[in-house]
PDB file of N, CA and C in Angstrom:
ATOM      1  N   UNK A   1      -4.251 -12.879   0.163  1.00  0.00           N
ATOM      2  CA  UNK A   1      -3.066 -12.063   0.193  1.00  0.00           C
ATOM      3  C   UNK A   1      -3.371 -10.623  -0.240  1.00  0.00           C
ATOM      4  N   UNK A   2      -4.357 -10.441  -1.138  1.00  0.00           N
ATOM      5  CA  UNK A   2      -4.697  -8.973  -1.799  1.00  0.00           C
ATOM      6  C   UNK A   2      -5.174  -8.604  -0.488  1.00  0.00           C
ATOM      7  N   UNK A   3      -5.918  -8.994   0.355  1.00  0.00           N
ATOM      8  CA  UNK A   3      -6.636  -8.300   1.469  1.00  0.00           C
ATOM      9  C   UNK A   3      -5.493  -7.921   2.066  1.00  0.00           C
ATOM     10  N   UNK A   4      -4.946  -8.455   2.463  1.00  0.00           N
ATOM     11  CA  UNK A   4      -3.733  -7.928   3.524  1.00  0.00           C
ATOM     12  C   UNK A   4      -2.836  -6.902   2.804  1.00  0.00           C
ATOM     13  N   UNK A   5      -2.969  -6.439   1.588  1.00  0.00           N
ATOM     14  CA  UNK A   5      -1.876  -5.659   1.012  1.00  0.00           C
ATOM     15  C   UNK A   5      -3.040  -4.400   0.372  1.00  0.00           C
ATOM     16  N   UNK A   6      -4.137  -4.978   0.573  1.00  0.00           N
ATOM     17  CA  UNK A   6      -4.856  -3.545   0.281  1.00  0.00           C
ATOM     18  C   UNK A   6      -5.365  -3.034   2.023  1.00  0.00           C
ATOM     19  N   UNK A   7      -5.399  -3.643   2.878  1.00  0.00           N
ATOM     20  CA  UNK A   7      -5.592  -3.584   4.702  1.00  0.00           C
ATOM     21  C   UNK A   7      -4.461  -2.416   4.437  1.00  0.00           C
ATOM     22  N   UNK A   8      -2.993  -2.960   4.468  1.00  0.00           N
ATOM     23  CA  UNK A   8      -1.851  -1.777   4.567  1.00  0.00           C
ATOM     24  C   UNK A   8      -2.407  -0.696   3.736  1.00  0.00           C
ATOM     25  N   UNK A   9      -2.073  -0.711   2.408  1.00  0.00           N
ATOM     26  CA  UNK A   9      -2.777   0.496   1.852  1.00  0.00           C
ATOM     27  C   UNK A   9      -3.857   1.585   2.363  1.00  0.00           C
ATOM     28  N   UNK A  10      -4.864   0.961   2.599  1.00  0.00           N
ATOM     29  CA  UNK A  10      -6.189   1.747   3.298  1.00  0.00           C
ATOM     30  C   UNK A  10      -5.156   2.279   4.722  1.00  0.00           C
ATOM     31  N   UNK A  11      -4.142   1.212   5.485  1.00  0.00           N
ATOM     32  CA  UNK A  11      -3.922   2.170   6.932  1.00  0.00           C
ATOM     33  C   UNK A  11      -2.929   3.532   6.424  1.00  0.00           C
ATOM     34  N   UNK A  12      -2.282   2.858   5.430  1.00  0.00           N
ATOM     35  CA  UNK A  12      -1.159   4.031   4.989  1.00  0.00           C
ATOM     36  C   UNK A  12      -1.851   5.342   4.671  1.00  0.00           C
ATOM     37  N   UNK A  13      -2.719   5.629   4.191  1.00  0.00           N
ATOM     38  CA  UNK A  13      -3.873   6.209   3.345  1.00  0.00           C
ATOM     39  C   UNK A  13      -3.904   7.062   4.632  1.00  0.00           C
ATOM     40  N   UNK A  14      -4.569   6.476   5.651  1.00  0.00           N
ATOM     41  CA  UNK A  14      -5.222   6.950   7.230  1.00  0.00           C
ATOM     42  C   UNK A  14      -3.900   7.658   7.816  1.00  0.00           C
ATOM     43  N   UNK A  15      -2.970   6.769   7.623  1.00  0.00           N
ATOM     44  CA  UNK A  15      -1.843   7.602   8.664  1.00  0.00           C
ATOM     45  C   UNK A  15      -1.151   8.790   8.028  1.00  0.00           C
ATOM     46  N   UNK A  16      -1.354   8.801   6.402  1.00  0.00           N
ATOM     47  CA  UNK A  16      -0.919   9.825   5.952  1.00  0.00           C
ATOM     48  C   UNK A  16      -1.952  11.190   6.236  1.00  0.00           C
ATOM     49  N   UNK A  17      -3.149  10.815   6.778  1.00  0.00           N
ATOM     50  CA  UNK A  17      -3.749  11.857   6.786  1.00  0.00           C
ATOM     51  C   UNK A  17      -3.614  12.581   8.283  1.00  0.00           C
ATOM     52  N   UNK A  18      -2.973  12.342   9.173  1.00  0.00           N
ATOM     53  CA  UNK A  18      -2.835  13.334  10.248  1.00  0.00           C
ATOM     54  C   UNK A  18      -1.121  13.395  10.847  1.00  0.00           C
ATOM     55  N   UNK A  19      -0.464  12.426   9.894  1.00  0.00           N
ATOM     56  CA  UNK A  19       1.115  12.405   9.725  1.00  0.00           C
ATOM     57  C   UNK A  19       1.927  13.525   9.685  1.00  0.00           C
ATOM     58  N   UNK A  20       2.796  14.321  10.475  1.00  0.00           N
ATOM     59  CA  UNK A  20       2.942  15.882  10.375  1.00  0.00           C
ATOM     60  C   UNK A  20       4.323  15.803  10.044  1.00  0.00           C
ATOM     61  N   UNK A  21       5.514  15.039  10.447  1.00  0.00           N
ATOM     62  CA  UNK A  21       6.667  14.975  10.086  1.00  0.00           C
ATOM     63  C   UNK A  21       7.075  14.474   8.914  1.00  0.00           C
ATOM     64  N   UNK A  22       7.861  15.164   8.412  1.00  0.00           N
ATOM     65  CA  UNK A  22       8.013  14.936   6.876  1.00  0.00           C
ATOM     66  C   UNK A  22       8.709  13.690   6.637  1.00  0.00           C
ATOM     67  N   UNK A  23       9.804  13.507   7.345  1.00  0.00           N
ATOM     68  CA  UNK A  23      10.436  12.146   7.411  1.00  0.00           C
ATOM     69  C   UNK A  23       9.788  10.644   7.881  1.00  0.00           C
ATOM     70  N   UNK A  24       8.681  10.788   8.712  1.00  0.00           N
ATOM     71  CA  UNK A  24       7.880   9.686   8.591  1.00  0.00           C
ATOM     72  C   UNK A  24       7.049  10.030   7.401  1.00  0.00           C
ATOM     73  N   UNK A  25       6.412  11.130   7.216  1.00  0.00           N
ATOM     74  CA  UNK A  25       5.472  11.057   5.607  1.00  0.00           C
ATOM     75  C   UNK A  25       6.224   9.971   4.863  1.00  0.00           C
ATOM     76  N   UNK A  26       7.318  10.691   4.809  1.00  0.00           N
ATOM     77  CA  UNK A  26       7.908  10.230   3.120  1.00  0.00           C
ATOM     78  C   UNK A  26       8.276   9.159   3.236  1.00  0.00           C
ATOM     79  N   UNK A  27       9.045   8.378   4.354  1.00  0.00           N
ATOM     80  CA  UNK A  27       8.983   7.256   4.440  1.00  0.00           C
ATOM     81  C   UNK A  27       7.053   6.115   4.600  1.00  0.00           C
ATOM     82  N   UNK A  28       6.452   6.548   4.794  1.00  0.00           N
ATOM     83  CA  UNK A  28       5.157   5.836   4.445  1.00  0.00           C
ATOM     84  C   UNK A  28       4.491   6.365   2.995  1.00  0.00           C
ATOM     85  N   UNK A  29       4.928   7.422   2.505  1.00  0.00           N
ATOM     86  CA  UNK A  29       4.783   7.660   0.816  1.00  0.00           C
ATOM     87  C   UNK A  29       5.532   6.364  -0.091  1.00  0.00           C
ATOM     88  N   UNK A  30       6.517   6.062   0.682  1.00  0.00           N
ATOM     89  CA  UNK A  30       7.583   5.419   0.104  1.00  0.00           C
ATOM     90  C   UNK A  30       6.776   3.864   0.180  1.00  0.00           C
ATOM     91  N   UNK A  31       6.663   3.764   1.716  1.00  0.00           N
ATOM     92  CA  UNK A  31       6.272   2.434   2.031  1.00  0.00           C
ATOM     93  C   UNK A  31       4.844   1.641   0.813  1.00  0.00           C
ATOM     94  N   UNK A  32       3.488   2.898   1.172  1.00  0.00           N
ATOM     95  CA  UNK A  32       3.036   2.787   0.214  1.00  0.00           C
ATOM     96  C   UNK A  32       3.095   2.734  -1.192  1.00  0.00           C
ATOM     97  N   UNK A  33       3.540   3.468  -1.678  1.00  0.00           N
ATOM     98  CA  UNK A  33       3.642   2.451  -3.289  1.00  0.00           C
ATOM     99  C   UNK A  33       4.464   1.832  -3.627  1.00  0.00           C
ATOM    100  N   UNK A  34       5.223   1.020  -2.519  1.00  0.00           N
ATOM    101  CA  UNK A  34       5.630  -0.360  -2.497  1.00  0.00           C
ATOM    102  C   UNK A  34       4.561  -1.235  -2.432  1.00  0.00           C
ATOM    103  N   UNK A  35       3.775  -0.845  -1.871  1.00  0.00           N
ATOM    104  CA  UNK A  35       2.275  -1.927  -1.254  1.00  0.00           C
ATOM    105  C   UNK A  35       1.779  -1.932  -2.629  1.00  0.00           C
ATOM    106  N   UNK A  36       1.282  -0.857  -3.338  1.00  0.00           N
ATOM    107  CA  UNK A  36       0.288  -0.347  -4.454  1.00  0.00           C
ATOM    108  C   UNK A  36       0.968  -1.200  -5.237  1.00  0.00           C
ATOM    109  N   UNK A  37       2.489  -1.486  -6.189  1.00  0.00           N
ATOM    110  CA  UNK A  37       3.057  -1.932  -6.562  1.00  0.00           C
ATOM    111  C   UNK A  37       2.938  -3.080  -6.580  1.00  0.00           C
ATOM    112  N   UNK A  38       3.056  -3.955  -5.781  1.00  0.00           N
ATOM    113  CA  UNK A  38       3.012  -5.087  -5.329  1.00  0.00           C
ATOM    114  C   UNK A  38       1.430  -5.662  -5.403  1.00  0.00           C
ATOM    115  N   UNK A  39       0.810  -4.839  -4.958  1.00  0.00           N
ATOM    116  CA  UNK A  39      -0.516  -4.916  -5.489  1.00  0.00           C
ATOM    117  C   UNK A  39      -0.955  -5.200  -6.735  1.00  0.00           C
ATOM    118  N   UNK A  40      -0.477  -4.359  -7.045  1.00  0.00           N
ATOM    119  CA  UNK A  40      -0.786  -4.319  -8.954  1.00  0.00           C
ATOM    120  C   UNK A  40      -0.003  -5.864  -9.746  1.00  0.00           C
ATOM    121  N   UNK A  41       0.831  -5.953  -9.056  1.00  0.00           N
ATOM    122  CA  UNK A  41       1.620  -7.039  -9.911  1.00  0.00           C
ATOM    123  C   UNK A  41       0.919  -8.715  -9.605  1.00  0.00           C
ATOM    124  N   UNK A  42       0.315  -8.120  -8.215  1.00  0.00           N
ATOM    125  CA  UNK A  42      -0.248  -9.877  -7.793  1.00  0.00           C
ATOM    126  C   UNK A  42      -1.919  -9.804  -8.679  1.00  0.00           C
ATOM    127  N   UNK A  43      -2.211  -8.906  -8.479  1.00  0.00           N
ATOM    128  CA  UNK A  43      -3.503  -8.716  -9.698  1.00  0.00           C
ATOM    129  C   UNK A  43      -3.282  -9.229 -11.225  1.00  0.00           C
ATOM    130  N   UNK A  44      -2.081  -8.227 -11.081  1.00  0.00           N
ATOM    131  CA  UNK A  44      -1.812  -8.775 -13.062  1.00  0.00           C
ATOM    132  C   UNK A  44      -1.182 -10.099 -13.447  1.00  0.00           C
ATOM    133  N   UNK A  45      -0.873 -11.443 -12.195  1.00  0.00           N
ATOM    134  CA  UNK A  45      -0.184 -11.920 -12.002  1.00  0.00           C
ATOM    135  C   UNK A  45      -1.537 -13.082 -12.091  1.00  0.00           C
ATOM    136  N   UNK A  46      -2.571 -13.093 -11.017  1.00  0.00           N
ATOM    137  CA  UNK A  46      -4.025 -13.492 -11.079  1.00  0.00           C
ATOM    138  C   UNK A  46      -4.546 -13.244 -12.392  1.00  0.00           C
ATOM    139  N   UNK A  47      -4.653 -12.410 -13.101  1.00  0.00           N
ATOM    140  CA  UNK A  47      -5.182 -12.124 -14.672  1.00  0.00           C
ATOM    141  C   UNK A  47      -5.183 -13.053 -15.806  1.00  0.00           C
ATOM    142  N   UNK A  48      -3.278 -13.290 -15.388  1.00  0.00           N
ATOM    143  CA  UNK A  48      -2.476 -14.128 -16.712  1.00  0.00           C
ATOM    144  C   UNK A  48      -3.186 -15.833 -15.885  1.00  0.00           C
ATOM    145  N   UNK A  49      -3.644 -15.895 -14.889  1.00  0.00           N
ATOM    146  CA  UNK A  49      -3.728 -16.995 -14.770  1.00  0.00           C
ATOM    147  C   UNK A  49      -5.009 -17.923 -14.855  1.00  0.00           C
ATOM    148  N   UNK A  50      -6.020 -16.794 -15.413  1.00  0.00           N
ATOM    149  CA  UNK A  50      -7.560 -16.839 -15.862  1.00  0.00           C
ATOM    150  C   UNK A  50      -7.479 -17.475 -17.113  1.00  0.00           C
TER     151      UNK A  50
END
């Protein structure tokens, strides 16, 4: 599941870099650190379960 939510991340990353409209930016600014977020929590979530 981390692969697939760091896959989005890395594309978000890519599309922010030649992304020119501000309203798709910010909506994939947005999108992404929903991903990052979610990320972080299934990590710290894996941690408690070591």
């Amino acid at each position: 599941m981390h692969r697939i939510m760091q896959a989005n991340i890395d594309r978000f990353n890519l599309l922010l870099e030649t992304e020119t409209d501000p309203v798709k930016r910010a909506m994939m600014i947005c999108v992404l650190a929903e991903e990052k977020q979610k990320l972080k929590a299934l990590m710290q979530s894996k941690a408690k379960e070591i």
